[in-house]
CSV table of C-alpha atoms and ligand atoms in Angstrom, one decimal:
chain,number,residue,atom,x,y,z
A,1,MET,CA,0.1,0.0,0.0
A,2,THR,CA,1.1,3.5,-0.6
A,3,ARG,CA,1.4,6.0,2.2
A,4,LEU,CA,-1.6,7.9,0.8
A,5,GLU,CA,-3.6,4.8,0.7
A,6,THR,CA,-2.7,3.9,4.2
A,7,LEU,CA,-3.7,7.4,5.3
A,8,PHE,CA,-7.2,7.0,3.7
A,9,LEU,CA,-7.6,3.5,5.4
A,10,THR,CA,-6.5,4.9,8.7
A,11,ILE,CA,-9.1,7.7,8.5
A,12,PHE,CA,-11.7,5.1,7.3
A,13,LEU,CA,-11.1,2.8,10.1
A,14,LEU,CA,-11.1,5.5,12.8
A,15,SER,CA,-14.4,7.2,11.3
A,16,PHE,CA,-16.0,3.5,11.0
A,17,CYS,CA,-15.0,2.5,14.6
A,18,SER,CA,-16.8,5.3,16.1
A,19,THR,CA,-14.0,6.7,18.2
A,20,ASN,CA,-15.9,9.8,18.9
A,21,PHE,CA,-19.3,9.3,20.2
A,22,ASP,CA,-21.1,11.5,22.6
A,23,LEU,CA,-22.0,9.1,25.3
A,24,SER,CA,-23.3,11.3,27.8
A,25,SER,CA,-26.3,12.0,25.5
A,26,ALA,CA,-26.8,8.7,24.4
A,27,LEU,CA,-26.5,6.0,27.3
A,28,GLU,CA,-27.4,6.4,30.8
A,29,PHE,CA,-26.6,3.5,33.1
A,30,LYS,CA,-27.5,2.4,36.5
A,31,GLU,CA,-25.5,2.3,39.6
A,32,ALA,CA,-24.3,-1.2,40.4
A,33,PRO,CA,-24.3,-2.5,44.0
A,34,LYS,CA,-21.3,-2.9,46.1
A,35,PHE,CA,-20.2,-6.3,46.4
A,36,TYR,CA,-18.3,-7.7,49.4
A,37,ASN,CA,-15.5,-10.4,49.7
A,38,SER,CA,-17.3,-13.4,50.7
A,39,PRO,CA,-16.2,-15.7,53.7
A,40,ASN,CA,-15.0,-18.2,51.4
A,41,CYS,CA,-12.6,-15.5,50.0
A,42,VAL,CA,-9.5,-17.2,51.4
A,43,ASN,CA,-6.9,-16.0,49.0
A,44,ASN,CA,-7.3,-12.5,50.7
A,45,ASP,CA,-4.1,-11.3,49.2
A,46,GLN,CA,-4.3,-12.6,45.6
A,47,THR,CA,-5.0,-9.8,43.2
A,48,VAL,CA,-6.9,-10.5,39.7
A,49,HIS,CA,-6.3,-8.2,37.0
A,50,ILE,CA,-8.8,-8.2,34.1
A,51,ALA,CA,-8.3,-6.2,31.0
A,52,MET,CA,-11.2,-5.3,28.7
A,53,THR,CA,-11.5,-2.6,25.9
A,54,LEU,CA,-14.1,0.2,26.4
A,55,ASP,CA,-15.9,1.7,23.3
A,56,ALA,CA,-19.1,3.4,22.6
A,57,THR,CA,-20.5,0.6,20.3
A,58,TYR,CA,-20.0,-2.1,22.9
A,59,LEU,CA,-20.4,0.0,26.2
A,60,ARG,CA,-23.6,-1.9,27.0
A,61,GLY,CA,-21.9,-5.2,26.7
A,62,SER,CA,-18.7,-4.0,28.6
A,63,MET,CA,-21.0,-2.8,31.4
A,64,ALA,CA,-22.7,-6.3,32.0
A,65,ALA,CA,-19.9,-7.9,31.7
A,66,ILE,CA,-18.0,-6.0,34.3
A,67,LEU,CA,-21.3,-6.6,36.9
A,68,SER,CA,-21.4,-10.1,36.1
A,69,ILE,CA,-17.6,-10.4,37.0
A,70,VAL,CA,-17.7,-8.5,40.4
A,71,HIS,CA,-21.3,-10.3,41.2
A,72,HIS,CA,-19.9,-13.8,40.9
A,73,SER,CA,-16.4,-13.3,42.3
A,74,THR,CA,-15.5,-14.4,45.6
A,75,CYS,CA,-13.2,-11.8,46.3
A,76,PRO,CA,-14.4,-8.7,44.4
A,77,ASP,CA,-12.2,-6.5,46.6
A,78,ASN,CA,-9.3,-8.2,45.0
A,79,LEU,CA,-10.0,-7.2,41.3
A,80,ARG,CA,-8.3,-4.7,39.2
A,81,PHE,CA,-9.8,-3.7,36.1
A,82,HIS,CA,-7.8,-2.4,33.4
A,83,PHE,CA,-9.7,-0.4,30.5
A,84,ILE,CA,-8.1,0.3,27.1
A,85,SER,CA,-9.9,2.5,25.1
A,86,VAL,CA,-9.1,5.0,21.8
A,87,SER,CA,-6.7,8.0,22.5
A,88,SER,CA,-9.5,10.4,21.9
A,89,THR,CA,-9.7,12.7,25.3
A,90,ALA,CA,-13.3,13.5,25.0
A,91,THR,CA,-14.1,9.6,24.5
A,92,SER,CA,-12.1,8.4,27.5
A,93,ARG,CA,-13.4,10.9,29.5
A,94,ASP,CA,-17.0,10.1,28.9
A,95,LEU,CA,-16.2,6.3,29.3
A,96,ASN,CA,-14.6,7.1,32.5
A,97,ARG,CA,-17.3,9.0,33.8
A,98,THR,CA,-19.8,6.0,33.1
A,99,ILE,CA,-17.7,3.6,34.8
A,100,ALA,CA,-17.0,5.9,37.7
A,101,THR,CA,-20.7,6.7,38.2
A,102,SER,CA,-22.0,3.0,37.7
A,103,PHE,CA,-19.2,1.2,39.5
A,104,PRO,CA,-18.4,3.7,42.4
A,105,TYR,CA,-16.5,0.9,44.2
A,106,LEU,CA,-14.4,-0.5,41.4
A,107,THR,CA,-10.8,-0.2,41.3
A,108,TYR,CA,-9.8,0.3,37.8
A,109,TYR,CA,-7.3,1.9,35.5
A,110,MET,CA,-7.8,3.4,32.0
A,111,TYR,CA,-5.3,3.3,29.0
A,112,SER,CA,-5.3,4.8,25.6
A,113,LEU,CA,-4.5,2.7,22.6
A,114,ASP,CA,-2.5,4.6,20.2
A,115,ASP,CA,-5.2,3.7,17.6
A,116,ALA,CA,-3.9,5.9,14.7
A,117,ASN,CA,-0.5,3.9,14.9
A,118,VAL,CA,-2.5,0.5,15.0
A,119,ALA,CA,-4.7,1.5,12.3
A,120,GLY,CA,-1.7,1.8,10.0
A,121,LEU,CA,-0.9,-1.9,10.7
A,122,ILE,CA,-4.4,-3.1,9.9
A,123,SER,CA,-5.4,-4.5,6.4
A,124,THR,CA,-9.2,-4.6,5.9
A,125,SER,CA,-10.8,-8.1,6.3
A,126,ILE,CA,-14.1,-9.4,5.2
A,127,ARG,CA,-15.8,-8.4,8.6
A,128,SER,CA,-15.3,-4.7,9.1
A,129,SER,CA,-16.1,-4.7,12.7
A,130,LEU,CA,-13.0,-6.9,13.4
A,131,ASP,CA,-10.9,-4.0,11.7
A,132,CYS,CA,-11.2,-1.6,14.5
A,133,PRO,CA,-8.1,-0.7,16.1
A,134,LEU,CA,-9.4,-1.4,19.6
A,135,ASN,CA,-9.8,-5.1,18.3
A,136,TYR,CA,-6.2,-5.2,18.3
A,137,ALA,CA,-5.5,-3.9,21.7
A,138,ARG,CA,-5.0,-7.4,23.2
A,139,ASN,CA,-1.6,-7.4,21.3
A,140,TYR,CA,-0.5,-4.6,23.3
A,141,LEU,CA,-1.5,-5.4,26.9
A,142,ALA,CA,2.1,-6.1,28.0
A,143,ALA,CA,3.2,-2.5,27.1
A,144,LEU,CA,0.0,-0.7,28.1
A,145,LEU,CA,-0.2,-2.3,31.6
A,146,PRO,CA,2.3,-1.4,34.2
A,147,GLU,CA,5.4,-3.8,34.8
A,148,ARG,CA,4.2,-4.9,38.4
A,149,VAL,CA,1.0,-6.6,36.4
A,150,LYS,CA,2.6,-10.2,35.9
A,151,ARG,CA,-0.7,-11.9,34.8
A,152,VAL,CA,-4.1,-10.6,33.3
A,153,VAL,CA,-7.1,-12.2,32.1
A,154,TYR,CA,-8.5,-10.7,28.9
A,155,LEU,CA,-12.1,-10.5,27.9
A,156,ASP,CA,-14.2,-9.9,25.1
A,157,ASN,CA,-17.1,-7.2,25.9
A,158,ASP,CA,-19.7,-9.9,24.6
A,159,VAL,CA,-19.4,-12.2,27.8
A,160,VAL,CA,-21.0,-12.7,30.8
A,161,LEU,CA,-19.6,-14.8,33.5
A,162,VAL,CA,-21.3,-16.9,36.0
A,163,ASP,CA,-18.6,-18.2,38.2
A,164,ASP,CA,-15.7,-16.9,39.9
A,165,ILE,CA,-13.2,-15.3,37.7
A,166,GLY,CA,-10.4,-16.3,40.3
A,167,LYS,CA,-10.8,-19.6,38.9
A,168,LEU,CA,-10.2,-18.8,35.6
A,169,ALA,CA,-7.1,-16.5,36.4
A,170,ALA,CA,-5.6,-19.4,38.4
A,171,THR,CA,-5.3,-21.5,34.9
A,172,SER,CA,-2.1,-23.4,34.9
A,173,LEU,CA,0.4,-22.0,32.4
A,174,GLY,CA,2.8,-24.7,32.8
A,175,GLU,CA,6.6,-24.2,32.6
A,176,THR,CA,6.7,-22.2,29.4
A,177,ALA,CA,3.2,-21.1,27.9
A,178,VAL,CA,2.9,-17.4,27.6
A,179,LEU,CA,-1.1,-17.6,27.2
A,180,ALA,CA,-3.8,-19.9,27.8
A,181,ALA,CA,-7.1,-20.0,25.9
A,182,PRO,CA,-10.0,-22.2,24.9
A,183,GLU,CA,-8.8,-24.5,22.0
A,184,TYR,CA,-10.8,-26.2,19.4
A,185,CYS,CA,-8.9,-28.8,17.6
A,186,ASN,CA,-11.9,-30.0,15.5
A,187,ALA,CA,-12.2,-26.7,13.8
A,188,ASN,CA,-10.4,-26.6,10.4
A,189,PHE,CA,-7.3,-24.6,11.0
A,190,ARG,CA,-6.5,-24.5,7.4
A,191,THR,CA,-9.4,-22.2,6.8
A,192,TYR,CA,-8.0,-19.2,8.7
A,193,PHE,CA,-5.3,-18.8,6.2
A,194,THR,CA,-5.4,-18.0,2.5
A,195,PRO,CA,-4.4,-20.7,-0.3
A,196,SER,CA,-1.3,-18.7,-1.0
A,197,PHE,CA,-0.3,-18.9,2.5
A,198,TRP,CA,-0.3,-22.6,2.7
A,199,ALA,CA,1.4,-22.8,-1.0
A,200,ASN,CA,4.2,-21.0,0.2
A,201,PRO,CA,6.8,-23.3,2.2
A,202,ALA,CA,8.7,-20.3,3.7
A,203,LEU,CA,5.3,-19.2,5.5
A,204,SER,CA,3.6,-22.3,5.8
A,205,MET,CA,6.6,-24.0,7.6
A,206,THR,CA,5.9,-21.7,10.8
A,207,PHE,CA,3.4,-24.3,11.7
A,208,GLU,CA,5.9,-27.3,11.3
A,209,GLY,CA,6.2,-29.7,14.2
A,210,ARG,CA,3.4,-27.5,15.9
A,211,LYS,CA,0.0,-29.3,16.9
A,212,ALA,CA,-1.7,-26.2,16.0
A,213,CYS,CA,-5.4,-25.8,16.7
A,214,TYR,CA,-7.6,-23.0,16.4
A,215,PHE,CA,-8.2,-21.0,19.9
A,216,ASN,CA,-10.4,-18.2,21.0
A,217,THR,CA,-8.8,-14.8,21.6
A,218,GLY,CA,-11.7,-13.6,23.5
A,219,VAL,CA,-10.9,-15.3,26.8
A,220,MET,CA,-7.2,-15.5,27.3
A,221,VAL,CA,-5.1,-15.8,30.6
A,222,ILE,CA,-1.7,-14.1,29.7
A,223,ASP,CA,1.5,-14.1,31.6
A,224,LEU,CA,2.6,-10.6,30.7
A,225,GLU,CA,6.3,-11.3,32.1
A,226,ARG,CA,6.8,-14.1,29.8
A,227,TRP,CA,5.0,-12.0,27.1
A,228,ARG,CA,7.5,-9.1,27.8
A,229,ASN,CA,10.4,-11.5,27.9
A,230,GLY,CA,9.7,-13.0,24.3
A,231,ASP,CA,8.6,-9.5,22.7
A,232,TYR,CA,5.4,-11.1,21.5
A,233,THR,CA,4.0,-7.8,20.4
A,234,THR,CA,6.9,-7.5,17.9
A,235,LYS,CA,6.2,-10.9,16.6
A,236,ILE,CA,2.7,-10.4,16.1
A,237,THR,CA,3.3,-7.1,14.3
A,238,GLU,CA,5.7,-8.6,12.1
A,239,TRP,CA,3.0,-10.8,10.6
A,240,MET,CA,0.7,-7.8,10.6
A,241,GLU,CA,3.0,-6.1,8.4
A,242,LEU,CA,3.6,-9.3,6.1
A,243,GLN,CA,-0.1,-9.3,6.0
A,244,LYS,CA,-0.3,-6.0,4.3
A,245,ARG,CA,2.2,-6.8,1.5
A,246,MET,CA,0.6,-10.0,0.7
A,247,ARG,CA,-2.9,-11.7,2.0
A,248,ILE,CA,-2.0,-14.4,4.0
A,249,TYR,CA,-5.2,-14.6,6.1
A,250,GLU,CA,-8.7,-13.0,6.0
A,251,LEU,CA,-10.3,-12.6,9.6
A,252,GLY,CA,-9.0,-9.7,11.8
A,253,SER,CA,-7.0,-9.8,14.9
A,254,LEU,CA,-7.0,-13.7,15.3
A,255,PRO,CA,-4.9,-15.0,12.6
A,256,PRO,CA,-1.6,-13.5,13.9
A,257,PHE,CA,-2.4,-14.7,17.1
A,258,LEU,CA,-2.6,-18.1,15.8
A,259,LEU,CA,0.6,-17.7,13.9
A,260,VAL,CA,2.5,-17.0,17.0
A,261,PHE,CA,0.9,-19.2,19.4
A,262,ALA,CA,-1.2,-22.0,17.9
A,263,GLY,CA,0.1,-25.2,19.4
A,264,LYS,CA,1.8,-23.4,22.2
A,265,ILE,CA,-0.7,-22.6,24.3
A,266,ALA,CA,-2.0,-23.9,27.4
A,267,PRO,CA,-6.0,-24.8,27.7
A,268,VAL,CA,-8.6,-23.0,29.3
A,269,ASP,CA,-11.7,-25.4,30.1
A,270,HIS,CA,-14.2,-25.0,27.7
A,271,ARG,CA,-16.7,-24.1,30.5
A,272,TRP,CA,-15.0,-20.8,30.3
A,273,ASN,CA,-16.0,-20.1,26.9
A,274,GLN,CA,-19.7,-21.2,25.9
A,275,HIS,CA,-19.0,-19.5,22.5
A,276,GLY,CA,-21.1,-18.7,19.5
A,277,LEU,CA,-24.2,-17.5,21.3
A,278,GLY,CA,-24.3,-14.3,19.0
A,279,GLY,CA,-25.1,-16.8,16.1
A,280,ASP,CA,-25.8,-15.0,12.8
A,281,ASN,CA,-27.7,-11.9,12.5
A,282,PHE,CA,-29.0,-12.3,9.0
A,283,ARG,CA,-30.5,-15.8,9.1
A,284,GLY,CA,-31.6,-15.1,12.9
A,285,LEU,CA,-29.9,-18.4,13.9
A,286,CYS,CA,-30.1,-18.7,17.8
A,287,ARG,CA,-27.5,-21.2,19.2
A,288,ASP,CA,-27.8,-23.4,22.2
A,289,LEU,CA,-25.2,-24.2,24.9
A,290,HIS,CA,-22.5,-26.7,24.1
A,291,PRO,CA,-22.7,-29.9,26.3
A,292,GLY,CA,-20.9,-29.4,29.6
A,293,PRO,CA,-20.7,-26.9,32.5
A,294,VAL,CA,-21.2,-23.2,32.0
A,295,SER,CA,-18.8,-20.6,33.7
A,296,LEU,CA,-18.8,-18.1,30.9
A,297,LEU,CA,-21.1,-17.2,28.2
A,298,HIS,CA,-19.9,-15.8,25.2
A,299,TRP,CA,-22.1,-14.2,22.6
A,300,SER,CA,-19.3,-14.3,19.8
A,301,GLY,CA,-20.8,-14.1,16.3
A,302,LYS,CA,-22.6,-11.4,14.4
A,303,GLY,CA,-25.7,-11.3,16.8
A,304,LYS,CA,-25.4,-9.3,20.2
A,305,PRO,CA,-28.2,-10.0,23.0
A,306,TRP,CA,-28.8,-6.4,23.7
A,307,ALA,CA,-29.3,-5.6,20.0
A,308,ARG,CA,-31.9,-8.7,19.7
A,309,LEU,CA,-33.7,-7.4,23.0
A,310,ASP,CA,-34.0,-3.9,21.8
A,311,ALA,CA,-35.1,-5.1,18.6
A,312,LYS,CA,-37.8,-7.5,20.7
A,313,ARG,CA,-36.6,-10.8,18.9
A,314,PRO,CA,-34.3,-12.2,21.3
A,315,CYS,CA,-32.7,-15.7,21.4
A,316,PRO,CA,-33.8,-17.8,24.3
A,317,LEU,CA,-30.3,-17.6,25.8
A,318,ASP,CA,-30.6,-13.8,25.5
A,319,SER,CA,-32.4,-14.0,28.8
A,320,LEU,CA,-29.2,-14.9,30.7
A,321,TRP,CA,-27.7,-11.7,29.7
A,322,ALA,CA,-30.6,-9.4,30.4
A,323,PRO,CA,-30.2,-9.6,34.2
A,324,TYR,CA,-26.8,-8.1,33.9
A,325,ASP,CA,-28.0,-5.2,31.7
A,326,LEU,CA,-27.2,-1.7,33.5
A,327,LEU,CA,-28.9,0.4,31.1
A,328,GLN,CA,-31.3,2.9,32.7
A,329,THR,CA,-34.3,2.2,30.8
A,330,PRO,CA,-33.7,-1.5,29.8
A,331,PHE,CA,-36.0,-3.1,27.4
A,332,LEU,CA,-39.0,-4.7,29.3
A,333,LEU,CA,-39.6,-8.3,27.8
A,334,ASP,CA,-43.2,-8.2,27.9
A,335,SER,CA,-44.3,-4.7,27.3
B,1,NAG,C1,-12.0,9.0,36.2
B,1,NAG,O1,-13.2,9.6,37.0
B,1,NAG,C2,-12.9,9.7,38.4
B,1,NAG,C3,-14.2,10.1,39.1
B,1,NAG,O2,-14.6,11.3,38.7
B,1,NAG,C4,-11.7,10.4,38.8
B,1,NAG,O3,-11.3,10.4,40.0
B,1,NAG,C5,-10.4,9.8,37.9
B,1,NAG,O4,-9.2,10.6,38.1
B,1,NAG,C6,-10.7,9.8,36.5
B,1,NAG,N1,-9.6,8.8,35.8
B,1,NAG,C7,-9.3,9.3,34.6
B,1,NAG,C8,-8.2,8.2,34.2
B,1,NAG,O5,-9.7,10.3,33.8
């Protein structure tokens, strides 16, 4: 791409991703109750760090996710939230006001992503919502969060937890894994990369000797110390640079993670990613839960529960999201 093309793409991405959105006039959220450490909170000194992105489009999802996390935590006082938003001051001020008002007892920190710089690295994919710079924030956690944070749980905005996040945070990374994520070895791994990637031995060789499986980057436990020591942000960025020169994959921020980490991660129990509940907006498909226990519900896919509830066309499982909705005038199911 020429420099001019990159500039236009950057402007397009930044405008599409609703970086500037007047939250104060758009959405009003209720105040969440205060939650206290339960008598079962034995690891009293164990801090759990959680990283999430915040933006205007998914704010309602983020608010519900946060509420679900503190509500089900055994030690809510030990939680530390790290919120990443885009670098517009007006936007981060509005987002901060929303969080501070609805969660007056929450301990959190705000960071801004250098979104113009990240947008320059992104090549457009088939699903434009995946091209927003904030979708790539998970690449930069090691640099954004302070050095004292050694381990972080990264979560998408379209999740609801119904279990203690302390258990997820305690996932074993073994001797060497940099991150843990829910792995799906039955998924067709090849489809995440283009035929020209597989046809090029110099590239496809990267997976040689690795038992590479697809994994979901919306629920990850990351050892930030190992990440920093291995400079994995640079490794991911290098694949993104290559992608701009020749198309090696289609779908947003996931493939560079697969290129660097697939086959080398620690598994997260699938109970922490009951995924696909978003289904497909266009065909109005509603998904059911996968067999097995449920600790985290993930509305991955095109449909989002708040949008379907507002449209009065909810899927059955959207009723599990609704209790965490903090919007001031929530949609009433039978009104
Ligand atoms: C967020 O808002 C709170 C409450 O108004 C304030 O104390 C805090 O300094 C703000 N933080 C940032 C990063 O702006």
